[in-house]
PDB file of C-alpha atoms in Angstrom:
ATOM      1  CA  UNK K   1       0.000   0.000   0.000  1.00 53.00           C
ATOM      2  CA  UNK K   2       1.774   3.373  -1.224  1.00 51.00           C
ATOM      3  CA  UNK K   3       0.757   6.703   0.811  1.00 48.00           C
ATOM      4  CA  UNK K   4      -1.227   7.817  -2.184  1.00 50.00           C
ATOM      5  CA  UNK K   5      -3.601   5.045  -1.287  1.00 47.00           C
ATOM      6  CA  UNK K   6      -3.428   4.649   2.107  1.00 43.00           C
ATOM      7  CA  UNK K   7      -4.735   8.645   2.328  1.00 44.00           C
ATOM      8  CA  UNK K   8      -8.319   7.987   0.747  1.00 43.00           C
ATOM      9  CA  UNK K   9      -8.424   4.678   2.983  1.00 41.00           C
ATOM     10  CA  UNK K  10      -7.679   6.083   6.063  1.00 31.00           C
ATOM     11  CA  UNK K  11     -10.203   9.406   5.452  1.00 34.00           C
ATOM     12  CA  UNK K  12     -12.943   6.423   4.560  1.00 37.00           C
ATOM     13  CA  UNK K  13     -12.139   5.136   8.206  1.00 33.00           C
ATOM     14  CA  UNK K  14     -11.794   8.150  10.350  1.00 33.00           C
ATOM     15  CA  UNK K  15     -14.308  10.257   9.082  1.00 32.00           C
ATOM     16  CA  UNK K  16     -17.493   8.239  10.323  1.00 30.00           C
ATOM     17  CA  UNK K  17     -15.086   7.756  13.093  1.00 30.00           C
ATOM     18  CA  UNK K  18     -15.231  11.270  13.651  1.00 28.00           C
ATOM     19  CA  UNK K  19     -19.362  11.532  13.067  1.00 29.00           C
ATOM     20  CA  UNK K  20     -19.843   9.001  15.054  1.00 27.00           C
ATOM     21  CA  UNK K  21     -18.036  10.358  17.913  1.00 28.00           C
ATOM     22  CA  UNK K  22     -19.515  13.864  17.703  1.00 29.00           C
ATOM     23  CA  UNK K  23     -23.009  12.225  17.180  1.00 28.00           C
ATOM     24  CA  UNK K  24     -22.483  10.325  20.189  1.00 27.00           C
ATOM     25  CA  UNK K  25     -21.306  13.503  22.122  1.00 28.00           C
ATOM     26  CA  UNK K  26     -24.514  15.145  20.629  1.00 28.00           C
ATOM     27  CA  UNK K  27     -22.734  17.641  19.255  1.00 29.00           C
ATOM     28  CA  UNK K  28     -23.109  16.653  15.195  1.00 28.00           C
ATOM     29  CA  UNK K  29     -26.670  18.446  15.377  1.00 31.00           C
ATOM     30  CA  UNK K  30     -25.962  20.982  18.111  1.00 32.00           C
ATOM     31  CA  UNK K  31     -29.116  19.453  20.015  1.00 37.00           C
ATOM     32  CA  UNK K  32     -28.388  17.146  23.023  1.00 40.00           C
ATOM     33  CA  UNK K  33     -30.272  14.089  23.162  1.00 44.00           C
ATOM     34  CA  UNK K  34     -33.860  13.520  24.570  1.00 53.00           C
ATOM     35  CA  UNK K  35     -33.876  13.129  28.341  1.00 71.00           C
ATOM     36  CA  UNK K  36     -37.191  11.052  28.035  1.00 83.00           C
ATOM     37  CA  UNK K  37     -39.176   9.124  25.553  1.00 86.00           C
ATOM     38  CA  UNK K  38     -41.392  12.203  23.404  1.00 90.00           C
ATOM     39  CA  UNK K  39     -39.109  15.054  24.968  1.00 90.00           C
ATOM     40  CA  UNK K  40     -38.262  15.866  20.939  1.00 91.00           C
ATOM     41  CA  UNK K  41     -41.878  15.530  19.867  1.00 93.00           C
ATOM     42  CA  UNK K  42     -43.172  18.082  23.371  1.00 91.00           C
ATOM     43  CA  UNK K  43     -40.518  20.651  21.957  1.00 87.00           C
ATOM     44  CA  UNK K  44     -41.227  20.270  18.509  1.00 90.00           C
ATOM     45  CA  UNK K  45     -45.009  20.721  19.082  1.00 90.00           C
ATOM     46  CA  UNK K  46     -44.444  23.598  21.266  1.00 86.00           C
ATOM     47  CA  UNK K  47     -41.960  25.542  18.687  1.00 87.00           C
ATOM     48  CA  UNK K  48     -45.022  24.939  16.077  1.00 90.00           C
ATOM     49  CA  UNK K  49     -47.805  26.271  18.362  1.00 87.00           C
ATOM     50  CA  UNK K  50     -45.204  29.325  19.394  1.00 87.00           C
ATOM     51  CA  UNK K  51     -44.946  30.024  15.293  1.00 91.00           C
ATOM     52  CA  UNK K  52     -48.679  29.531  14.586  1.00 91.00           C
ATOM     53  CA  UNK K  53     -48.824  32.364  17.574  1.00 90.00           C
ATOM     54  CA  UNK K  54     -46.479  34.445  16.178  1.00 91.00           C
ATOM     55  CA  UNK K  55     -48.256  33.782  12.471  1.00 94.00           C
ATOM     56  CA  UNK K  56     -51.053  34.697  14.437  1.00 92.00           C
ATOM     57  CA  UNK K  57     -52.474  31.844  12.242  1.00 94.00           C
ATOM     58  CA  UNK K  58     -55.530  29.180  13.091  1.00 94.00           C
ATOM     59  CA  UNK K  59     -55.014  27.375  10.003  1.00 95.00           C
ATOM     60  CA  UNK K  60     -51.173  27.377  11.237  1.00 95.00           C
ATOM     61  CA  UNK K  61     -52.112  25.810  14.701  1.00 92.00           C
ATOM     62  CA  UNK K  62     -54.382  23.114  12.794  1.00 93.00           C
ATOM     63  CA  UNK K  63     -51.766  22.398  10.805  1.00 94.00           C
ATOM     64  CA  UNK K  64     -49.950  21.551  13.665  1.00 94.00           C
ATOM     65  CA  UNK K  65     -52.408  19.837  16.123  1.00 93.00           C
ATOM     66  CA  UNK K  66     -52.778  17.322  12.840  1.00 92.00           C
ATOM     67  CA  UNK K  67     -48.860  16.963  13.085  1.00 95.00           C
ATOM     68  CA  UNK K  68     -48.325  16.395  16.996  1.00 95.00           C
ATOM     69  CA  UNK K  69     -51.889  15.342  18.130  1.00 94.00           C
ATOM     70  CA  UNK K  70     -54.111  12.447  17.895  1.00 94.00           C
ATOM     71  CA  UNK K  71     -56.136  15.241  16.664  1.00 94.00           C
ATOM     72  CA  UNK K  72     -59.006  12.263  15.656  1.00 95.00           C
ATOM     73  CA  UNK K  73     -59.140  10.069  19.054  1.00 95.00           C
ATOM     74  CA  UNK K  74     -59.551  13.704  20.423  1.00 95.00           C
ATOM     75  CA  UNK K  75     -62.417  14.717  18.396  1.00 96.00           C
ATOM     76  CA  UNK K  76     -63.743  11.463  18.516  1.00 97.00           C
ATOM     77  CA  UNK K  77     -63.546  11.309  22.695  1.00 96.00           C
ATOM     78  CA  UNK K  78     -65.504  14.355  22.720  1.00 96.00           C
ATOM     79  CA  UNK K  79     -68.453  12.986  21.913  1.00 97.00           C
ATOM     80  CA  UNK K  80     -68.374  11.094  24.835  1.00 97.00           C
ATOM     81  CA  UNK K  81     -71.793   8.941  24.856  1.00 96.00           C
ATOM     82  CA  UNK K  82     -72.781  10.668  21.615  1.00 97.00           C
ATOM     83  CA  UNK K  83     -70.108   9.117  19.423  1.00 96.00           C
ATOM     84  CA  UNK K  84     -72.187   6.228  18.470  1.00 96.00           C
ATOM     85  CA  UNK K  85     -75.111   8.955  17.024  1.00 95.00           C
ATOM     86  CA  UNK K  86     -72.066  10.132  14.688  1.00 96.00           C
ATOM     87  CA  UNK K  87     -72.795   8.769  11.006  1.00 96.00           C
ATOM     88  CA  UNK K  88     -69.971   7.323   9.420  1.00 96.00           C
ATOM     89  CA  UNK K  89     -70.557   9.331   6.240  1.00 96.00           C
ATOM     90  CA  UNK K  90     -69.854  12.672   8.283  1.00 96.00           C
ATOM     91  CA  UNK K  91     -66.954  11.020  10.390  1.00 97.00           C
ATOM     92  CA  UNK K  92     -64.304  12.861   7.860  1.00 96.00           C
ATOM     93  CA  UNK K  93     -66.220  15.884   8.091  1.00 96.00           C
ATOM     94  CA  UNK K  94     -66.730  15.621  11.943  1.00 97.00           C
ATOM     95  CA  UNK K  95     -62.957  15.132  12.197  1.00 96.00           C
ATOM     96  CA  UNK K  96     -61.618  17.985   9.728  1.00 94.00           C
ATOM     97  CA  UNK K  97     -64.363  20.540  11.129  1.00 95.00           C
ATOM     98  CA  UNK K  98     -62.990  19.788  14.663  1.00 95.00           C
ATOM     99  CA  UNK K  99     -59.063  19.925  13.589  1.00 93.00           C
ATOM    100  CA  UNK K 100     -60.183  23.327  12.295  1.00 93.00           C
ATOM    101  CA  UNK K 101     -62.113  24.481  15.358  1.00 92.00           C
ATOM    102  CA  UNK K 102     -59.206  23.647  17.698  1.00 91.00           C
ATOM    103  CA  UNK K 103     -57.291  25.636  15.557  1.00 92.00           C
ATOM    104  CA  UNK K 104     -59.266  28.359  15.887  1.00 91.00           C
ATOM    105  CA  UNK K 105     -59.748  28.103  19.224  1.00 87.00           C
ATOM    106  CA  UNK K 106     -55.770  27.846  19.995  1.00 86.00           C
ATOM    107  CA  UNK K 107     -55.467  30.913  18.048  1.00 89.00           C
ATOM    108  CA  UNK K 108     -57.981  33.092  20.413  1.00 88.00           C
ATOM    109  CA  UNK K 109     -56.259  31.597  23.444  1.00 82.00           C
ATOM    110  CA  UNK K 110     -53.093  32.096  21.902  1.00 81.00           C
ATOM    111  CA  UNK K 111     -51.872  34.441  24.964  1.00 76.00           C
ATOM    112  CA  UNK K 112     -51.300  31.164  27.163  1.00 67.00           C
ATOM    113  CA  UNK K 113     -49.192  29.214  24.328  1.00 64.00           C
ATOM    114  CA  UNK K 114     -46.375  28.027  26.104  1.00 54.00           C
ATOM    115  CA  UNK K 115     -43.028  29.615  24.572  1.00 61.00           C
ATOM    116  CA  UNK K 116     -40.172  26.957  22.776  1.00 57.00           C
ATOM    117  CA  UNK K 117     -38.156  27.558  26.259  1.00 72.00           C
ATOM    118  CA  UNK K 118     -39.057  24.591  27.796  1.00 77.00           C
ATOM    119  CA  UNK K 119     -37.385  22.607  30.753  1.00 86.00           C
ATOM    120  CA  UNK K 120     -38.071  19.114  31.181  1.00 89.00           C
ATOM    121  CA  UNK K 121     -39.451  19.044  35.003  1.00 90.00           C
ATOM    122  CA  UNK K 122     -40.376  15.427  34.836  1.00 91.00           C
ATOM    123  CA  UNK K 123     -40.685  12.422  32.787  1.00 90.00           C
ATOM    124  CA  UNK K 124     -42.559   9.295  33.829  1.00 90.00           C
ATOM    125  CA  UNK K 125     -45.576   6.761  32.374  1.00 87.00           C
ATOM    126  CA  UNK K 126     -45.908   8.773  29.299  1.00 91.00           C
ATOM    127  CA  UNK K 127     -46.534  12.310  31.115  1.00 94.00           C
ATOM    128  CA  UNK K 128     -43.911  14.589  30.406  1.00 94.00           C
ATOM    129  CA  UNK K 129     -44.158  17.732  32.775  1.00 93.00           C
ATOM    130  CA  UNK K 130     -42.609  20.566  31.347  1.00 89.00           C
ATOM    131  CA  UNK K 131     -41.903  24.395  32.706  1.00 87.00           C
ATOM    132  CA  UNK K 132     -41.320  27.875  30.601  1.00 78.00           C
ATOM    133  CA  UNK K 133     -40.869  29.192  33.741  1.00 79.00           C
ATOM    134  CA  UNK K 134     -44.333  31.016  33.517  1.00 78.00           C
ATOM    135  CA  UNK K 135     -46.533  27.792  34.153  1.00 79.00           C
ATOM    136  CA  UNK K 136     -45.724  24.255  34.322  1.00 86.00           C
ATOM    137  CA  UNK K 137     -47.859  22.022  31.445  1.00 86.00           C
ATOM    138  CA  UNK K 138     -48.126  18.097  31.224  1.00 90.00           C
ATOM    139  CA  UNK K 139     -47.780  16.136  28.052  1.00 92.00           C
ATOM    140  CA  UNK K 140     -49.400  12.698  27.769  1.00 94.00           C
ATOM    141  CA  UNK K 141     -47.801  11.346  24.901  1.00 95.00           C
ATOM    142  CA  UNK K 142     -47.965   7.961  23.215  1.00 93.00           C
ATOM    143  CA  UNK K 143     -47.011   6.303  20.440  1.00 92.00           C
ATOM    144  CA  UNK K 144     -45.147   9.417  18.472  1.00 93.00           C
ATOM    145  CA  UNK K 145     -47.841  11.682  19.225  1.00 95.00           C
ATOM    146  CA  UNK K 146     -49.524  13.928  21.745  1.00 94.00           C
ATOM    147  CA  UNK K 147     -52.844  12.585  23.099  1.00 93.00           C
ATOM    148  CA  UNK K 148     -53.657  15.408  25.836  1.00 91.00           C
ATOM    149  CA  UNK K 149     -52.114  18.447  27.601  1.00 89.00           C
ATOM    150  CA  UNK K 150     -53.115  19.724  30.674  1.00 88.00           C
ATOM    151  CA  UNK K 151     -51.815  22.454  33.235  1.00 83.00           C
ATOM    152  CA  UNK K 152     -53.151  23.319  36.786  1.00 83.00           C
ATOM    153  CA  UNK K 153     -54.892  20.268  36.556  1.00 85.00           C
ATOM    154  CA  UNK K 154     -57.196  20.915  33.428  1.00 88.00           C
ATOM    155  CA  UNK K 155     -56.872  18.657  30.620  1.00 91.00           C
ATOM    156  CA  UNK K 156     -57.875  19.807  27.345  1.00 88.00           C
ATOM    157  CA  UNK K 157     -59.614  16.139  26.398  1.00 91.00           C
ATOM    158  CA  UNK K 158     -61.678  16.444  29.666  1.00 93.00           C
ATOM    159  CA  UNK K 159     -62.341  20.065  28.956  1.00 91.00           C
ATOM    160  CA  UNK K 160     -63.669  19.473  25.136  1.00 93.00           C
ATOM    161  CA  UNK K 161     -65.589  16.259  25.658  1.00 95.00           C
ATOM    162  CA  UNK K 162     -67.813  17.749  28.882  1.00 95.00           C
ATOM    163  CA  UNK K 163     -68.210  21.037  26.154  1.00 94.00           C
ATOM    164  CA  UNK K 164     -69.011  18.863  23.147  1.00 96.00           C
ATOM    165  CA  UNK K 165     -71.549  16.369  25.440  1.00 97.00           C
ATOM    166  CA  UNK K 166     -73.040  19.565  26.897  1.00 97.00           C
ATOM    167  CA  UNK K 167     -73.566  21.211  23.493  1.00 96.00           C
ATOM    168  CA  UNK K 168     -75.253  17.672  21.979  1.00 97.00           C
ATOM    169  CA  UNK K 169     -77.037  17.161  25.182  1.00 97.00           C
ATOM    170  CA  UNK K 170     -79.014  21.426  25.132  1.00 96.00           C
ATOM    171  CA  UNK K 171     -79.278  20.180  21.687  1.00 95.00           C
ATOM    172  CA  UNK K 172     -81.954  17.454  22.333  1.00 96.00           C
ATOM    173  CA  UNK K 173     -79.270  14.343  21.513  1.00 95.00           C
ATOM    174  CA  UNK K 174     -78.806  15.615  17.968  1.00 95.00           C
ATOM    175  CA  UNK K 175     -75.153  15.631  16.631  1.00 94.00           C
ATOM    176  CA  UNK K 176     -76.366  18.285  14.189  1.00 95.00           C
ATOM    177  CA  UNK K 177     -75.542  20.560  17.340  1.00 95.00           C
ATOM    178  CA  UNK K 178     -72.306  19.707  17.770  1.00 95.00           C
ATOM    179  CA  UNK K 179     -71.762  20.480  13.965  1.00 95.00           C
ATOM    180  CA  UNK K 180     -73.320  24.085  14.270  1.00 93.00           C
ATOM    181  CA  UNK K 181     -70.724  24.990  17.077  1.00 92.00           C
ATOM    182  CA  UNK K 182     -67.872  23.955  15.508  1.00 92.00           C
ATOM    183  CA  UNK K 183     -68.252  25.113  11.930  1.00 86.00           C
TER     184      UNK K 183
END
């Protein structure tokens, strides 16, 4: 082997080498790793709902919620008792009315969207608490995606499903109710 070749074979060798160790160090992306299983996926959502806020965008937070959330099992929770009275030929529309309507709602409550400076305040069973230093908010998350938040003790699924159930239940049982509120 002459020097000319051993060069290129050497570079072939070291360089992973070298990726490998940086990646290892966490310092090939500049991002440390994930303390906790859905850490990435909390801070990822949160620096999407802080741009939809600064976008001051509801189409921007839907986009979003359908990215991070089990935006469906959410809408489809809500209906608590009711789901069964849902027709399966306005399912698709139940679901992409309610993506939108979350969005829109987000958007007016926008004020209390927690910031992309999270710290990591705890991590266990699929809750991750998190802090911006403001207000602490907990993250179930399962299965690559967000299925609830909740801070001070209020979750949002428990929050839209008693709404939803209410709204169905003034309305006389009819899911056409539901349908008027959130279009």
């Amino acid at each position: 082997m002459t020097a000319a070749t051993r060069g290129p074979q050497l570079s072939r060798l070291i360089i992973p080498a070298i990726i490998w160790f940086f990646a290892l160090c966490g310092l090939a992306s500049g991002v440390q790793a994930a303390s906790c299983p859905g850490e990435n996926l909390v801070r990822s959502a949160a620096a999407s709902f802080a741009a939809a806020k600064r976008a001051n965008s509801a189409a921007a937070f839907s986009a979003a919620i359908g990215r991070y959330a089990d935006a469906n099992a959410l809408a489809l929770y809500a209906l608590g008792p009711y789901r069964k009275n849902l027709p399966n030929s306005r399912r698709a529309a139940y679901l992409s009315q309610t993506r939108a309507y979350m969005g829109r709602f987000m958007k007016k409550h926008s004020h209390r969207i927690v910031q992309t400076n999270l710290k990591v305040v705890s991590c266990s069973g699929g809750i991750i608490k998190t802090s911006n230093g403001e207000r602490e908010i907990s993250w179930k998350v399962s299965g690559g995606k967000i299925r609830d938040v909740g801070s001070g003790g209020i979750w949002l699924a428990v929050q839209m499903r008693s709404k939803f159930v209410r709204i169905i239940r003034n309305g006389g049982g009819d899911i056409q109710a539901i349908f008027e509120m959130i279009d």
